[in-house]
């Protein structure tokens, strides 16, 4: 048998480290089986209930209240344990160090004016205000706190952009700046690989794997998990790419994120393509179809991202392969007229995120669906073997009529720079497709400023004579490809990257010894100092109200 | 100026090849600018309208009606062209060959009793009945026709399963059986690679690329694009895997499909895992996170699939690497308790389709979402650093309390065979996580029949001492991994594949010269004969009604 007793202290704020230590101390008291010390959020109440640590005394407690729960041998022991809470807190206070601690961010800035960085790990509802104060004071911010509202994130990142400051986070777990780890960070040698990550442990796993392979890190910039959401638009990621692109030490960039919003991915990749050196991209859960497009290398897991980065850094000074480009494309559109549904689908897979806007009647994502298959929009990839085109008609592998008609239509569209046709040879297909297609291709090229690419599928044993078909098509002026992968690469390299808005970031804070102000978890301060950084810890407390007795106690604890 | 005139012939049926030739002949008549000859489906009416080939005479025409449209210099020339339609059809008739043609499938079976295969390419609404007749007569079916109802597909495939027959299709564009291409197929040398494809041009592109690399094809089996939809359940794919697994010539199997339904993918992959030789899997658009798990190789594009198959066929007799296995897992569940959200997410990406049912609070797909994060179900991967677990608490990288509690809870669940913990070292993290976790791990292993795996992330320079942490964890009995990729591979290889229902297919028809009956497009018959196969063409026509004059004309054309 055991008895659970709870106590609620309304409006009391404590640092999570303090709560953890108190909980541990309570569990070790005589007769105590288990203890819980948490802010009474709904999630925490559920967790306590799971462990049989929730009593009726907790009824009505809310997120601002401190909840103490003890499960003990009997009622007397439970109550005795709860009675010791204040003593336990006082004891921790007397164990604490004695350094001077400013009580506000502005005080800390006066004490350590050379600090260019502010680490913030106060509870989410207070974090935005602290971050704003730091940005206003022209500091870069590492915002560890989670539970920050999305609209606050958007506003803070807008401010950061105006100020030329980096705002890493919210919910940014990790970074390595000038060789010093912020938040959670692995110790790694310095080197030529710069990381940008909307994913904390992703960044850590890649760092660790790079270190294992003998290479090193220049800067590792966390962005917060929501940075690549549509609302935020990759604000910090774009800044971070610029910082790393301008950093002399960085030769290779690794970009890692959980699945980004499609339009944000396109924007980020466009920016990445404009960078001179290799960029390794790992968008988790987004299918990789092409391993490399120009300077972009696509990874399919964390270890792979690290390995690609290390090998790219070793080849960073190698001469790149010559690149196939479509001269007419620029900012105009691609129109793909496919007889093979799978080929069309693989083109959509390959182009998505790299060519925008992208539409298809075989979309990978619903927002890519072409409203009317008879009218192309933006970049369009059509499967003309789809039911709508073949009812009561021969398949376009046998009958080229519809595709030739559409080729003329697309080539006559001034927005179009490239038309793609696939030509699938073999048994059952048209006996001589090039004989019909080549004149139509030559005409389109002659009459309009377009190029034509042909994806040619077949073997030398096919009845149509593969080499002869290729020759006829090339004579007509078509560029002939043998795989979607090569074709996608050529297209992406020919599309003019949209002109990106400048996102200049003050680079003063990079490449010199790190000095930082810590607001929140003390352990982050300890870690900074342990790494040899200049740092100061702010004895922060919530701006208003709360349980006066507890707040005073806390203040003493923090001040001591 | 030009004038468009249309004519509707109600209920007239024509083979698409006839329509194409008629359209071509009309366009070449004097004064004619353009012509259209199509069944008056909605899609075709739209297409005609796009080309300015639709006149008021077409009002009210429907899918069963033949629509003739001519755009000419003037009205007289348009009408003159239309007046020649019957003559043009007769002319084609007199050009046709003279071979005897049975008028029914049963007649064809009597004429060519050794035919084990029936190719069907009649219009979709008639196709199911013909396919049923073929299956009832114990023939394998290659069903090219599209626009076949899903419920017909399900019923036909059930019948095929009962009969031990393969039903390729509907909408199956391609196959290579006993060296003979059916439908659209590239000519390739015979070899050790067997293909199963729910994707026609996918199969053709892979075949062509395999041929280019000097390897060859044993059998290539199309399944139709909907085979891996939830309703159909991969019926033909499962049969095809069995056929190829039992085929002496086949050493490597390639499986390709557009995105399959999740539960079907899991079933197919379980079956594939039970095959002795290598199986290359390309599920288009499904992210690849692991290149290889046991005998499964995952490809990320069509060329890659072909290349993996060729290299696997060259290594097919090499001794496989020794495999790490969890002995306790079998048919029990995995529970992952992660502090790193990205690591958890990558585990979900890696396990999905390979471990079912799979749940998570960081799901890749919505159906994977764990209803209550406090209660695991099936295989569960938890991110315990998610907001719900960390409000007013320290992150689990600093505070192991919640994870240890959950470890005890999971280990005590008799359904659980493996618990995973990640341990992320570095600045900011717990100073000695193994000191707390190792005893809890040892206790869980001692008290319950479970194993524990640890995913350890860190560098030798981290303050916690990576080697020391690893040693403590291993002493406690944990298996220690350094990447999600290795961990996923070990899990998948330890899960007992579900016992698959047998899907025995009559193999009599494989490995001998192909003999086939063709019902539908005559060009497919020509192709069979051209490849040296024994074949017979059925002079098929719709079973009922229609325009009598036209039907008679058609019948003559076909019979001649």
XYZ file of C-alpha atoms in Angstrom, chain B residues 221-525:
305
model
C 5.767 -9.168 -65.157
C 3.486 -6.124 -65.243
C 0.768 -5.918 -62.627
C -1.270 -2.867 -63.639
C -0.951 0.473 -61.913
C -3.631 -0.137 -59.301
C -2.338 -3.481 -58.080
C -0.707 -1.963 -54.986
C -3.776 0.111 -54.075
C -5.376 -0.872 -50.783
C -8.449 -2.447 -52.425
C -6.444 -4.751 -54.679
C -3.849 -5.494 -52.021
C -0.963 -6.309 -54.357
C -2.612 -9.543 -55.498
C -0.692 -9.818 -58.767
C 2.544 -8.470 -57.301
C 2.525 -11.166 -54.612
C 1.892 -13.843 -57.232
C 4.606 -12.443 -59.465
C 7.127 -12.471 -56.601
C 6.296 -16.127 -56.041
C 6.713 -16.945 -59.721
C 10.106 -15.243 -59.854
C 11.242 -16.677 -56.499
C 10.525 -20.141 -57.878
C 12.084 -19.470 -61.263
C 15.468 -21.124 -61.730
C 16.774 -18.509 -64.116
C 15.975 -15.544 -61.844
C 18.736 -14.579 -59.397
C 17.731 -11.004 -58.636
C 14.254 -9.480 -58.523
C 13.403 -5.831 -59.159
C 10.113 -4.526 -57.805
C 8.921 -1.118 -59.020
C 5.725 0.782 -58.351
C 4.293 4.236 -58.006
C 3.585 4.969 -54.311
C 1.855 1.883 -52.884
C -0.723 1.925 -50.099
C 1.188 1.699 -46.804
C -0.288 -1.604 -45.636
C 0.189 -3.154 -49.064
C 3.823 -2.014 -49.144
C 4.384 -3.693 -45.773
C 2.850 -6.942 -47.002
C 4.833 -6.935 -50.229
C 8.089 -6.155 -48.463
C 7.460 -8.910 -45.907
C 7.028 -11.347 -48.785
C 10.121 -9.977 -50.517
C 12.178 -10.404 -47.360
C 11.308 -14.095 -47.273
C 12.909 -14.608 -50.709
C 16.430 -16.030 -50.655
C 17.998 -13.784 -53.304
C 18.375 -10.019 -53.547
C 15.269 -7.943 -54.205
C 15.701 -4.374 -55.459
C 12.756 -2.190 -54.424
C 11.840 1.117 -56.024
C 8.671 2.563 -54.574
C 8.589 5.883 -56.395
C 8.162 8.897 -54.198
C 8.588 6.924 -51.015
C 11.687 8.282 -49.303
C 14.614 5.893 -49.162
C 16.515 6.193 -45.890
C 18.359 2.900 -45.904
C 20.065 1.532 -48.979
C 19.974 -2.054 -47.859
C 18.197 -4.170 -45.276
C 19.113 -7.842 -45.507
C 18.221 -8.999 -49.022
C 16.293 -5.795 -49.813
C 18.040 -3.056 -51.756
C 16.246 0.276 -51.989
C 16.582 2.338 -55.167
C 15.812 6.037 -55.579
C 15.296 6.284 -59.302
C 14.786 4.043 -62.335
C 18.425 4.057 -63.452
C 19.519 3.393 -59.902
C 17.140 0.400 -59.685
C 18.662 -1.053 -62.844
C 22.204 -0.481 -61.618
C 21.504 -2.009 -58.200
C 20.005 -5.059 -59.906
C 22.962 -5.526 -62.207
C 25.474 -5.224 -59.384
C 23.408 -7.519 -57.147
C 23.214 -10.096 -59.935
C 26.983 -9.988 -60.189
C 27.313 -10.490 -56.410
C 24.402 -12.922 -56.154
C 26.648 -15.783 -55.172
C 28.810 -13.765 -52.761
C 28.509 -14.628 -49.083
C 26.250 -12.109 -47.361
C 27.564 -10.015 -44.464
C 26.817 -11.397 -41.015
C 23.627 -9.846 -39.719
C 22.951 -8.330 -36.323
C 19.714 -9.703 -34.898
C 17.648 -9.064 -31.797
C 16.811 -12.530 -30.488
C 13.856 -11.412 -28.377
C 11.999 -9.548 -31.081
C 10.322 -12.127 -33.310
C 6.707 -11.079 -33.589
C 6.867 -8.697 -30.624
C 7.085 -4.920 -30.740
C 9.752 -2.236 -30.700
C 9.359 0.776 -28.428
C 11.696 3.678 -29.055
C 12.121 6.332 -26.329
C 14.045 9.136 -27.959
C 15.376 12.408 -26.595
C 16.238 13.531 -30.128
C 13.248 14.387 -32.302
C 15.191 14.065 -35.528
C 16.514 10.660 -34.559
C 12.969 9.525 -33.763
C 11.695 10.888 -37.063
C 14.429 9.166 -39.021
C 13.556 5.893 -37.277
C 9.930 6.298 -38.382
C 11.111 7.002 -41.920
C 13.327 3.940 -41.851
C 10.840 1.539 -40.287
C 7.695 2.533 -42.140
C 6.658 -0.169 -44.542
C 9.019 -2.613 -42.840
C 7.572 -2.790 -39.323
C 3.790 -2.726 -38.941
C 1.738 -1.389 -37.272
C 3.910 1.643 -36.607
C 2.977 4.602 -34.394
C 4.705 7.770 -33.315
C 4.176 11.244 -31.903
C 6.382 12.456 -34.778
C 4.603 10.579 -37.572
C 5.632 10.786 -41.203
C 2.064 10.018 -42.264
C -1.012 10.998 -40.319
C -2.232 7.402 -39.912
C 0.928 6.669 -37.903
C 0.001 9.200 -35.220
C -0.110 7.641 -31.751
C -3.483 8.619 -30.261
C -2.098 9.021 -26.747
C 1.615 9.629 -26.305
C 1.435 8.050 -22.841
C 0.300 4.676 -24.202
C 2.375 2.879 -26.811
C 0.709 0.729 -29.461
C 2.299 -1.766 -31.843
C 5.745 -0.568 -32.808
C 6.024 2.892 -31.243
C 8.699 5.511 -31.763
C 8.414 8.365 -29.276
C 10.088 11.736 -29.306
C 10.191 12.427 -25.573
C 11.738 15.826 -26.224
C 8.410 16.916 -27.747
C 6.594 19.832 -26.115
C 4.031 17.614 -24.360
C 6.813 15.949 -22.396
C 8.935 19.028 -21.644
C 6.584 21.793 -20.471
C 8.075 23.056 -17.233
C 10.548 20.184 -17.279
C 14.112 19.716 -18.383
C 14.759 18.198 -21.767
C 15.315 14.418 -21.636
C 18.903 14.996 -22.750
C 19.441 16.506 -19.299
C 16.897 14.677 -17.192
C 16.456 10.916 -17.627
C 13.621 10.517 -15.089
C 10.710 10.262 -17.517
C 12.543 8.014 -19.912
C 13.599 5.598 -17.173
C 10.004 5.469 -15.966
C 8.799 4.757 -19.481
C 11.538 2.168 -20.000
C 10.226 0.243 -17.002
C 6.672 0.533 -18.284
C 7.557 -0.691 -21.795
C 9.819 -3.507 -20.591
C 6.983 -4.770 -18.413
C 4.685 -5.057 -21.440
C 4.726 -8.686 -22.581
C 4.163 -7.578 -26.190
C 7.481 -5.700 -26.208
C 10.689 -7.365 -27.356
C 12.988 -4.383 -27.791
C 13.280 -0.968 -26.169
C 15.419 1.715 -27.821
C 16.953 4.692 -26.068
C 19.081 7.319 -27.699
C 21.912 8.828 -25.712
C 23.042 12.174 -27.064
C 26.303 13.359 -25.526
C 27.960 16.751 -25.778
C 27.862 20.162 -24.156
C 24.618 20.918 -22.352
C 23.563 17.271 -22.051
C 23.518 15.224 -18.853
C 27.096 14.894 -17.552
C 26.932 11.114 -17.208
C 23.757 9.642 -18.725
C 25.048 6.060 -18.648
C 25.395 6.230 -14.875
C 21.614 6.636 -14.636
C 20.507 4.665 -17.673
C 22.754 1.607 -17.357
C 21.269 0.379 -14.051
C 17.741 0.898 -15.407
C 18.644 -1.014 -18.559
C 20.215 -3.864 -16.594
C 17.104 -4.069 -14.412
C 14.743 -4.132 -17.388
C 16.730 -6.909 -19.040
C 16.985 -8.908 -15.801
C 13.294 -8.698 -14.976
C 11.727 -9.038 -18.424
C 12.360 -10.901 -21.649
C 13.388 -7.763 -23.533
C 16.468 -6.446 -25.193
C 17.618 -2.833 -25.133
C 19.312 -0.976 -27.961
C 21.039 2.348 -27.507
C 21.633 4.814 -30.311
C 24.721 6.649 -29.085
C 25.497 10.064 -30.593
C 28.667 11.858 -29.654
C 32.355 12.379 -30.273
C 35.434 11.183 -28.404
C 36.013 14.823 -27.418
C 32.653 15.194 -25.702
C 32.850 15.856 -21.949
C 31.021 12.617 -21.052
C 33.716 10.309 -22.503
C 32.123 8.473 -25.412
C 34.034 5.206 -24.939
C 33.319 5.108 -21.229
C 29.607 5.691 -21.856
C 29.537 2.960 -24.484
C 31.263 0.545 -22.153
C 28.853 1.186 -19.258
C 25.844 0.742 -21.539
C 27.187 -2.464 -23.057
C 28.018 -3.867 -19.621
C 24.394 -3.292 -18.681
C 23.451 -5.488 -21.625
C 22.493 -2.857 -24.204
C 23.322 -3.220 -27.904
C 24.967 0.031 -28.914
C 24.501 1.562 -32.378
C 25.955 4.692 -33.938
C 23.382 5.390 -36.657
C 19.680 4.953 -37.255
C 20.513 3.127 -40.478
C 22.292 0.262 -38.686
C 19.582 0.134 -36.057
C 16.767 -0.015 -38.612
C 18.544 -2.818 -40.483
C 18.988 -4.855 -37.293
C 15.334 -4.400 -36.320
C 13.941 -5.310 -39.712
C 16.090 -8.408 -39.905
C 14.849 -9.499 -36.480
C 11.142 -9.043 -37.086
C 9.514 -12.305 -38.001
C 7.932 -11.828 -41.410
C 4.207 -12.447 -41.145
C 3.258 -15.810 -42.586
C 2.077 -15.025 -46.090
C -0.939 -16.657 -47.630
C 0.148 -18.963 -50.396
C -0.563 -17.621 -53.876
C 0.398 -20.595 -56.013
C 0.570 -19.793 -59.686
C 0.579 -22.420 -62.362
C 4.151 -22.292 -63.620
C 3.457 -24.549 -66.593
C 3.330 -21.525 -68.890
C 6.806 -20.269 -67.970
C 10.087 -21.433 -69.396
C 8.673 -22.749 -72.666
C 8.017 -21.081 -76.031
C 5.188 -18.604 -75.702
C 1.851 -19.218 -77.402
C -0.865 -16.583 -77.054
C -4.306 -15.472 -78.117
C -4.776 -11.763 -78.915
C -8.115 -10.031 -78.403
C -8.096 -6.358 -79.354
C -5.362 -4.290 -80.982
C -4.125 -6.057 -84.058
C -0.683 -4.485 -83.752
C -0.079 -6.568 -80.622
C -0.766 -9.701 -82.645
